[in-house]
Short mmCIF file of C-alpha atoms and ligand atoms in Angstrom, two decimals:
data_model
loop_
_atom_site.label_atom_id
_atom_site.label_comp_id
_atom_site.label_asym_id
_atom_site.label_seq_id
_atom_site.Cartn_x
_atom_site.Cartn_y
_atom_site.Cartn_z
CA UNK A 14 105.50 221.34 186.76
CA UNK A 15 103.32 218.31 186.07
CA UNK A 16 106.19 216.04 187.11
CA UNK A 17 104.04 213.64 189.06
CA UNK A 18 100.91 212.85 190.90
CA UNK A 19 100.01 212.62 194.53
CA UNK A 20 99.90 208.85 194.70
CA UNK A 21 100.48 206.67 197.75
CA UNK A 22 101.71 203.10 198.32
CA UNK A 23 98.17 201.81 198.04
CA UNK A 24 97.62 203.47 194.65
CA UNK A 25 95.25 206.06 196.01
CA UNK A 26 95.54 209.32 194.11
CA UNK A 27 94.90 212.59 195.94
CA UNK A 28 92.82 214.99 193.84
CA UNK A 29 90.89 216.70 196.61
CA UNK A 30 92.54 219.39 198.74
CA UNK A 31 90.96 220.86 201.86
CA UNK A 32 92.43 224.22 202.74
CA UNK A 33 92.00 225.81 206.14
CA UNK A 34 92.17 229.60 205.94
CA UNK A 35 92.12 230.26 209.68
CA UNK A 36 92.14 228.39 212.98
CA UNK A 37 89.99 231.11 214.59
CA UNK A 38 86.28 230.55 215.15
CA UNK A 39 83.31 232.43 216.58
CA UNK A 40 81.83 229.24 218.09
CA UNK A 41 83.35 226.76 220.54
CA UNK A 42 81.66 223.49 219.57
CA UNK A 43 82.28 220.96 222.31
CA UNK A 44 83.20 218.19 219.83
CA UNK A 45 85.83 220.43 218.22
CA UNK A 46 87.32 223.21 220.35
CA UNK A 47 87.91 223.97 223.99
CA UNK A 48 86.63 227.25 225.47
CA UNK A 49 90.13 228.64 225.91
CA UNK A 50 91.70 227.72 222.55
CA UNK A 51 95.06 229.35 221.89
CA UNK A 52 95.08 230.63 218.33
CA UNK A 53 98.08 230.63 216.02
CA UNK A 54 99.92 233.94 215.73
CA UNK A 55 98.62 235.83 212.67
CA UNK A 56 102.11 236.16 211.22
CA UNK A 57 102.19 232.36 210.83
CA UNK A 58 98.90 232.14 208.95
CA UNK A 59 99.07 231.79 205.16
CA UNK A 60 98.29 234.92 203.16
CA UNK A 61 95.93 234.65 200.19
CA UNK A 62 98.97 234.83 197.88
CA UNK A 63 100.57 231.89 199.70
CA UNK A 64 97.34 229.87 199.64
CA UNK A 65 96.96 230.61 195.94
CA UNK A 66 100.53 229.51 195.22
CA UNK A 67 100.25 226.27 197.21
CA UNK A 68 96.93 225.39 195.56
CA UNK A 69 98.47 226.03 192.12
CA UNK A 70 101.33 223.68 192.96
CA UNK A 71 98.87 221.01 194.14
CA UNK A 72 96.81 221.48 190.96
CA UNK A 73 100.00 220.86 188.98
CA UNK A 74 100.08 217.49 190.73
CA UNK A 75 96.54 216.56 189.84
CA UNK A 76 94.37 218.22 192.47
CA UNK A 77 91.14 219.45 190.89
CA UNK A 78 88.80 219.94 193.86
CA UNK A 79 89.27 222.39 196.70
CA UNK A 80 87.22 222.86 199.84
CA UNK A 81 87.78 225.98 201.90
CA UNK A 82 87.39 225.42 205.62
CA UNK A 83 88.76 226.41 209.02
CA UNK A 84 88.34 227.25 212.01
CA UNK A 85 85.54 229.39 210.69
CA UNK A 86 86.50 230.50 207.17
CA UNK A 87 84.05 233.43 207.13
CA UNK A 88 85.89 235.20 209.96
CA UNK A 89 88.74 235.68 207.51
CA UNK A 90 88.21 239.11 205.90
CA UNK A 91 87.42 239.21 202.17
CA UNK A 92 87.10 235.44 201.79
CA UNK A 93 85.21 235.93 198.52
CA UNK A 94 88.40 237.40 197.00
CA UNK A 95 90.18 234.12 197.71
CA UNK A 96 87.29 232.07 196.30
CA UNK A 97 87.48 234.11 193.09
CA UNK A 98 91.20 233.48 192.82
CA UNK A 99 90.90 229.74 193.42
CA UNK A 100 88.12 229.42 190.85
CA UNK A 101 90.37 231.09 188.29
CA UNK A 102 93.11 228.46 188.64
CA UNK A 103 93.36 226.42 185.48
CA UNK A 104 92.58 222.79 186.31
CA UNK A 105 90.23 223.47 189.23
CA UNK A 106 86.86 221.80 188.62
CA UNK A 107 85.18 222.41 191.93
CA UNK A 108 85.42 224.80 194.86
CA UNK A 109 83.25 224.48 197.94
CA UNK A 110 83.04 225.95 201.43
CA UNK A 111 82.32 224.53 204.87
CA UNK A 112 81.08 227.16 207.33
CA UNK A 113 79.17 227.42 210.57
CA UNK A 114 76.87 229.83 208.73
CA UNK A 115 77.12 232.77 211.14
CA UNK A 116 78.69 235.02 208.52
CA UNK A 117 76.46 233.97 205.64
CA UNK A 118 73.70 236.52 206.13
CA UNK A 119 76.29 239.21 205.34
CA UNK A 120 78.61 237.37 202.96
CA UNK A 121 76.52 234.91 200.95
CA UNK A 122 75.93 237.28 198.06
CA UNK A 123 79.62 238.21 197.71
CA UNK A 124 80.57 234.52 197.79
CA UNK A 125 77.95 233.71 195.17
CA UNK A 126 79.09 236.60 192.99
CA UNK A 127 82.66 235.27 193.25
CA UNK A 128 81.39 232.05 191.66
CA UNK A 129 80.94 229.78 194.68
CA UNK A 130 77.91 227.49 194.36
CA UNK A 131 78.36 224.66 196.83
CA UNK A 132 78.30 225.19 200.59
CA UNK A 133 78.05 223.03 203.66
CA UNK A 134 76.65 224.70 206.75
CA UNK A 135 77.20 223.06 210.10
CA UNK A 136 74.10 222.97 212.29
CA UNK A 137 73.64 220.34 214.96
CA UNK A 138 70.46 221.51 216.68
CA UNK A 139 67.37 223.57 216.02
CA UNK A 140 66.56 224.42 219.61
CA UNK A 141 68.33 227.54 220.90
CA UNK A 142 69.15 225.88 224.22
CA UNK A 143 70.67 222.78 222.63
CA UNK A 144 72.55 224.87 220.06
CA UNK A 145 74.08 226.92 222.86
CA UNK A 146 74.95 223.82 224.84
CA UNK A 147 76.84 222.39 221.86
CA UNK A 148 78.47 225.54 220.53
CA UNK A 149 78.81 227.44 223.83
CA UNK A 150 77.44 230.50 222.02
CA UNK A 151 73.98 232.00 221.35
CA UNK A 152 73.99 232.11 217.57
CA UNK A 153 71.24 229.88 216.22
CA UNK A 154 69.23 232.80 214.81
CA UNK A 155 72.27 234.04 212.88
CA UNK A 156 72.88 230.60 211.39
CA UNK A 157 69.24 230.28 210.32
CA UNK A 158 69.35 233.76 208.77
CA UNK A 159 72.55 232.76 206.99
CA UNK A 160 70.95 229.63 205.56
CA UNK A 161 67.97 231.65 204.33
CA UNK A 162 70.23 234.16 202.64
CA UNK A 163 72.30 231.42 201.01
CA UNK A 164 69.09 229.90 199.69
CA UNK A 165 67.92 233.26 198.37
CA UNK A 166 71.24 233.77 196.55
CA UNK A 167 70.80 230.44 194.77
CA UNK A 168 73.48 228.23 196.31
CA UNK A 169 72.92 224.65 195.26
CA UNK A 170 73.42 222.28 196.90
CA UNK A 171 73.20 223.60 200.43
CA UNK A 172 74.19 220.76 202.70
CA UNK A 173 73.72 220.81 206.44
CA UNK A 174 76.39 219.00 208.47
CA UNK A 175 75.36 217.72 211.87
CA UNK A 176 77.65 215.87 214.23
CA UNK A 177 75.74 213.29 216.21
CA UNK A 178 76.72 212.71 219.81
CA UNK A 179 75.17 209.99 221.92
CA UNK A 180 72.82 211.36 224.59
CA UNK A 181 73.35 214.90 223.39
CA UNK A 182 72.09 215.55 219.87
CA UNK A 183 70.08 212.43 219.03
CA UNK A 184 66.75 214.11 219.67
CA UNK A 185 67.64 216.74 217.05
CA UNK A 186 68.08 214.19 214.25
CA UNK A 187 64.50 213.92 213.03
CA UNK A 188 63.86 217.66 213.59
CA UNK A 189 66.85 218.46 211.39
CA UNK A 190 65.66 216.05 208.71
CA UNK A 191 62.20 217.68 208.65
CA UNK A 192 63.78 221.13 208.48
CA UNK A 193 66.08 220.11 205.62
CA UNK A 194 63.29 218.47 203.63
CA UNK A 195 61.09 221.55 204.01
CA UNK A 196 63.81 223.90 202.75
CA UNK A 197 65.40 221.65 200.11
CA UNK A 198 68.67 221.37 202.01
CA UNK A 199 70.56 218.10 202.03
CA UNK A 200 71.12 216.72 205.51
CA UNK A 201 74.39 214.98 206.38
CA UNK A 202 75.08 213.32 209.68
CA UNK A 203 78.70 212.98 210.72
CA UNK A 204 79.85 210.54 213.36
CA UNK A 205 81.68 212.22 216.21
CA UNK A 206 85.41 211.55 215.67
CA UNK A 207 88.25 211.64 218.21
CA UNK A 208 89.46 215.07 217.11
CA UNK A 209 88.04 217.25 219.88
CA UNK A 210 90.27 219.57 221.90
CA UNK A 211 88.77 218.68 225.29
CA UNK A 212 89.34 214.93 224.95
CA UNK A 213 85.69 214.09 225.55
CA UNK A 214 85.43 211.53 222.71
CA UNK A 215 84.69 207.99 223.73
CA UNK A 216 83.64 204.93 221.80
CA UNK A 217 80.18 205.17 223.36
CA UNK A 218 79.74 208.77 222.17
CA UNK A 219 79.14 208.46 218.45
CA UNK A 220 75.84 207.33 216.97
CA UNK A 221 76.35 204.74 214.22
CA UNK A 222 74.76 205.20 210.83
CA UNK A 223 72.45 202.20 211.10
CA UNK A 224 70.78 203.58 214.18
CA UNK A 225 70.22 206.95 212.49
CA UNK A 226 68.82 205.36 209.32
CA UNK A 227 66.36 203.32 211.43
CA UNK A 228 65.33 206.34 213.47
CA UNK A 229 64.75 208.59 210.45
CA UNK A 230 62.99 205.81 208.52
CA UNK A 231 60.31 205.53 211.21
CA UNK A 232 58.98 208.88 210.03
CA UNK A 233 60.50 209.27 206.58
CA UNK A 234 61.27 205.90 204.95
CA UNK A 235 64.69 205.87 203.30
CA UNK A 236 66.36 203.82 200.62
CA UNK A 237 70.08 203.73 199.78
CA UNK A 238 71.32 205.37 196.59
CA UNK A 239 73.76 203.12 194.79
CA UNK A 240 77.00 205.06 194.39
CA UNK A 241 78.15 205.45 190.81
CA UNK A 242 81.82 205.46 189.82
CA UNK A 243 81.80 209.27 189.79
CA UNK A 244 80.88 209.16 193.47
CA UNK A 245 83.60 206.64 194.30
CA UNK A 246 85.39 209.03 196.62
CA UNK A 247 82.23 210.41 198.20
CA UNK A 248 82.66 210.10 201.96
CA UNK A 249 78.91 210.11 202.62
CA UNK A 250 76.68 207.09 202.13
CA UNK A 251 73.62 208.63 200.53
CA UNK A 252 70.00 207.70 200.97
CA UNK A 253 66.88 209.13 199.35
CA UNK A 254 63.47 209.48 200.89
CA UNK A 255 61.03 207.03 199.38
CA UNK A 256 58.50 209.84 198.87
CA UNK A 257 61.02 211.53 196.54
CA UNK A 258 61.51 214.63 198.74
CA UNK A 259 65.24 215.01 199.15
CA UNK A 260 68.11 212.93 200.39
CA UNK A 261 70.33 212.46 203.39
CA UNK A 262 73.97 211.43 203.74
CA UNK A 263 75.88 209.70 206.52
CA UNK A 264 79.59 210.19 207.09
CA UNK A 265 80.46 207.14 209.14
CA UNK A 266 84.19 207.59 209.57
CA UNK A 267 84.19 205.58 212.78
CA UNK A 268 81.69 202.75 212.23
CA UNK A 269 82.35 202.31 208.49
CA UNK A 270 85.73 203.86 207.60
CA UNK A 271 86.24 204.83 203.95
CA UNK A 272 90.05 205.09 204.00
CA UNK A 273 90.46 202.66 201.07
CA UNK A 274 88.86 205.20 198.73
CA UNK A 275 90.42 208.31 200.22
CA UNK A 276 91.48 210.96 197.69
CA UNK A 277 92.08 213.81 200.15
CA UNK A 278 94.94 215.86 201.39
CA UNK A 279 94.88 218.91 203.62
CA UNK A 280 96.60 222.20 204.17
CA UNK A 281 96.35 223.77 207.62
CA UNK A 282 96.00 227.53 208.07
CA UNK A 283 99.67 227.71 209.05
CA UNK A 284 100.74 225.93 205.89
CA UNK A 285 101.28 222.37 207.09
CA UNK A 286 100.47 219.71 204.50
CA UNK A 287 98.68 216.63 205.92
CA UNK A 288 98.16 213.39 204.04
CA UNK A 289 95.30 212.33 206.36
CA UNK A 290 92.83 213.92 208.78
CA UNK A 291 94.32 211.65 211.44
CA UNK A 292 97.97 212.04 210.42
CA UNK A 293 100.36 212.33 213.34
CA UNK A 294 103.05 213.85 211.12
CA UNK A 295 102.76 216.81 208.80
CA UNK A 296 104.97 218.62 206.32
CA UNK A 297 105.67 222.31 206.81
CA UNK A 298 105.32 223.97 203.39
CA UNK A 299 104.98 227.58 204.52
CA UNK A 300 108.46 227.96 206.00
CA UNK A 301 110.27 226.80 202.83
CA UNK A 302 107.83 228.82 200.70
CA UNK A 303 108.67 231.97 202.68
CA UNK A 304 112.37 231.19 202.35
CA UNK A 305 111.99 231.18 198.58
CA UNK A 306 111.81 227.45 197.79
CA UNK A 307 110.87 226.81 194.18
CA UNK A 308 107.49 225.35 193.18
CA UNK A 309 109.31 222.15 192.20
CA UNK A 310 110.78 221.75 195.69
CA UNK A 311 107.37 222.32 197.31
CA UNK A 312 105.77 219.90 194.84
CA UNK A 313 108.32 217.25 195.77
CA UNK A 314 107.49 217.77 199.44
CA UNK A 315 103.80 217.19 198.69
CA UNK A 316 104.62 214.05 196.67
CA UNK A 317 106.82 212.71 199.46
CA UNK A 318 104.17 213.34 202.09
CA UNK A 319 101.46 211.52 200.11
CA UNK A 320 103.83 208.61 199.43
CA UNK A 321 103.99 208.11 203.21
CA UNK A 322 100.21 208.07 203.68
CA UNK A 323 99.10 205.24 205.95
CA UNK A 324 96.50 202.66 204.94
CA UNK A 325 93.89 203.92 207.36
CA UNK A 326 93.10 205.83 210.52
CA UNK A 327 93.05 202.97 213.08
CA UNK A 328 90.33 204.60 215.21
CA UNK A 329 88.97 201.15 215.84
CA UNK A 330 92.32 199.71 216.90
CA UNK A 331 94.27 199.85 220.15
CA UNK A 332 97.10 201.34 218.07
CA UNK A 333 95.15 204.54 217.38
CA UNK A 334 97.10 207.68 218.20
CA UNK A 335 95.09 210.89 218.47
CA UNK A 336 96.62 213.69 216.39
CA UNK A 337 98.05 216.59 218.39
CA UNK A 338 95.86 219.03 216.49
CA UNK A 339 92.13 219.14 217.11
CA UNK A 340 89.64 219.52 214.25
CA UNK A 341 89.61 223.34 214.11
CA UNK A 342 93.43 223.40 213.96
CA UNK A 343 93.49 220.88 211.11
CA UNK A 344 90.56 222.10 209.05
CA UNK A 345 87.62 219.74 208.98
N1 LIG B 7 83.74 226.14 211.22
C1 LIG B 7 83.26 225.48 210.06
C2 LIG B 7 82.11 224.57 210.37
O1 LIG B 7 81.87 224.29 211.55
O2 LIG B 7 81.47 224.14 209.42
C3 LIG B 7 84.33 224.74 209.30
C4 LIG B 7 85.34 223.96 210.10
S1 LIG B 7 84.66 222.60 211.02
C5 LIG B 7 86.13 222.00 211.81
C6 LIG B 7 84.31 221.45 209.72
C7 LIG B 7 83.38 220.33 210.07
O3 LIG B 7 84.00 219.48 211.02
C8 LIG B 7 82.06 220.76 210.69
O4 LIG B 7 80.99 220.22 209.94
C9 LIG B 7 82.10 220.18 212.07
O5 LIG B 7 80.83 219.80 212.52
C10 LIG B 7 83.01 218.98 211.88
N2 LIG B 7 83.65 218.52 213.10
C11 LIG B 7 84.34 219.23 214.01
N3 LIG B 7 84.81 218.45 214.99
C12 LIG B 7 84.40 217.19 214.72
C13 LIG B 7 84.56 215.91 215.35
N4 LIG B 7 85.24 215.79 216.47
N5 LIG B 7 83.99 214.83 214.76
C14 LIG B 7 83.29 214.95 213.62
N6 LIG B 7 83.12 216.11 212.95
C15 LIG B 7 83.65 217.22 213.50
FE1 LIG B 8 84.17 226.37 215.02
FE2 LIG B 8 83.48 224.68 213.08
FE3 LIG B 8 84.90 223.84 215.20
FE4 LIG B 8 82.39 224.52 215.58
S1 LIG B 8 83.13 222.85 214.27
S2 LIG B 8 84.13 225.17 216.86
S3 LIG B 8 82.13 226.15 214.14
S4 LIG B 8 85.58 225.26 213.67
#
């Protein structure tokens, strides 16, 4: 292999692969899933061997960073075995995990022992009632226990992802910042994107970064961190607290899109390769893989998909087309 790179018409090179290991989840966040999600038949979900093979092919094309996600990745049995395998791939520089944290109290140590160091835990609210309203499940205590255990194991950084929704989670923003500062977690606020299964997204429903920065600054003054060239592809705009205690990031995909710097590609749990979170077309890699296609053929399919990557997501245009898959089916 090594016959090419994942480069598109705009000279963006994909080096960052997000792999969904399952579409199943133990929460039903309103901005992501519907209550009655239909899950993909297990026989169509990639095995660890298949995931390993597809990541190796992508690494041969220049990918060096992998994030494991889902659905909820920790509902997949023995996830630490997969982490270990991915970390062993020659050419991989970084492996990270995005989780809702429910499984961390039990699995954090095994994940740490496998070599994982960086995790993002999604947590939108610190009040049990609000948490349940958002996730449709009573699980806040488990998430908090999971965070504690991850901290005890030594994960660093531990980032907390919170989706902000107008009139719904705004009052949690400052509480989450205080909580993160106290525990040395890094807070990241993500604008609500039109990728929910229930079609509740509306332009008036996300809270733009500027408003959040102003709100947080009233209590904890913030200043922007200039991004260095190594952080060129960082999706978050990072700020530090002026008192030196921690930092906070804002992922403003809607109000300040970062498509021009995008270096990401995605693999869904059923083996579909996507050149963009908002792609309306995807390339099925699992079917040819199962039929015995060579690594070179699969690599060419990846190259072809990236070559067709569009300039940007068009959320802010009348031409925007919502992808058929919601966030949990893509892998956020
Ligand atoms: N279940 C894991 C979790 O919640 O962290 C991993 C998968 S989840 C789809 C990945 C991330 O996507 C989470 O941080 C979640 O908050 C975010 N997310 C889901 N739906 C979203 C939406 N419509 N807009 C913005 N972020 C969303
Ligand atoms: Fe599950 Fe994560 Fe989606 Fe919430 S955001 S429903 S935890 S996949």
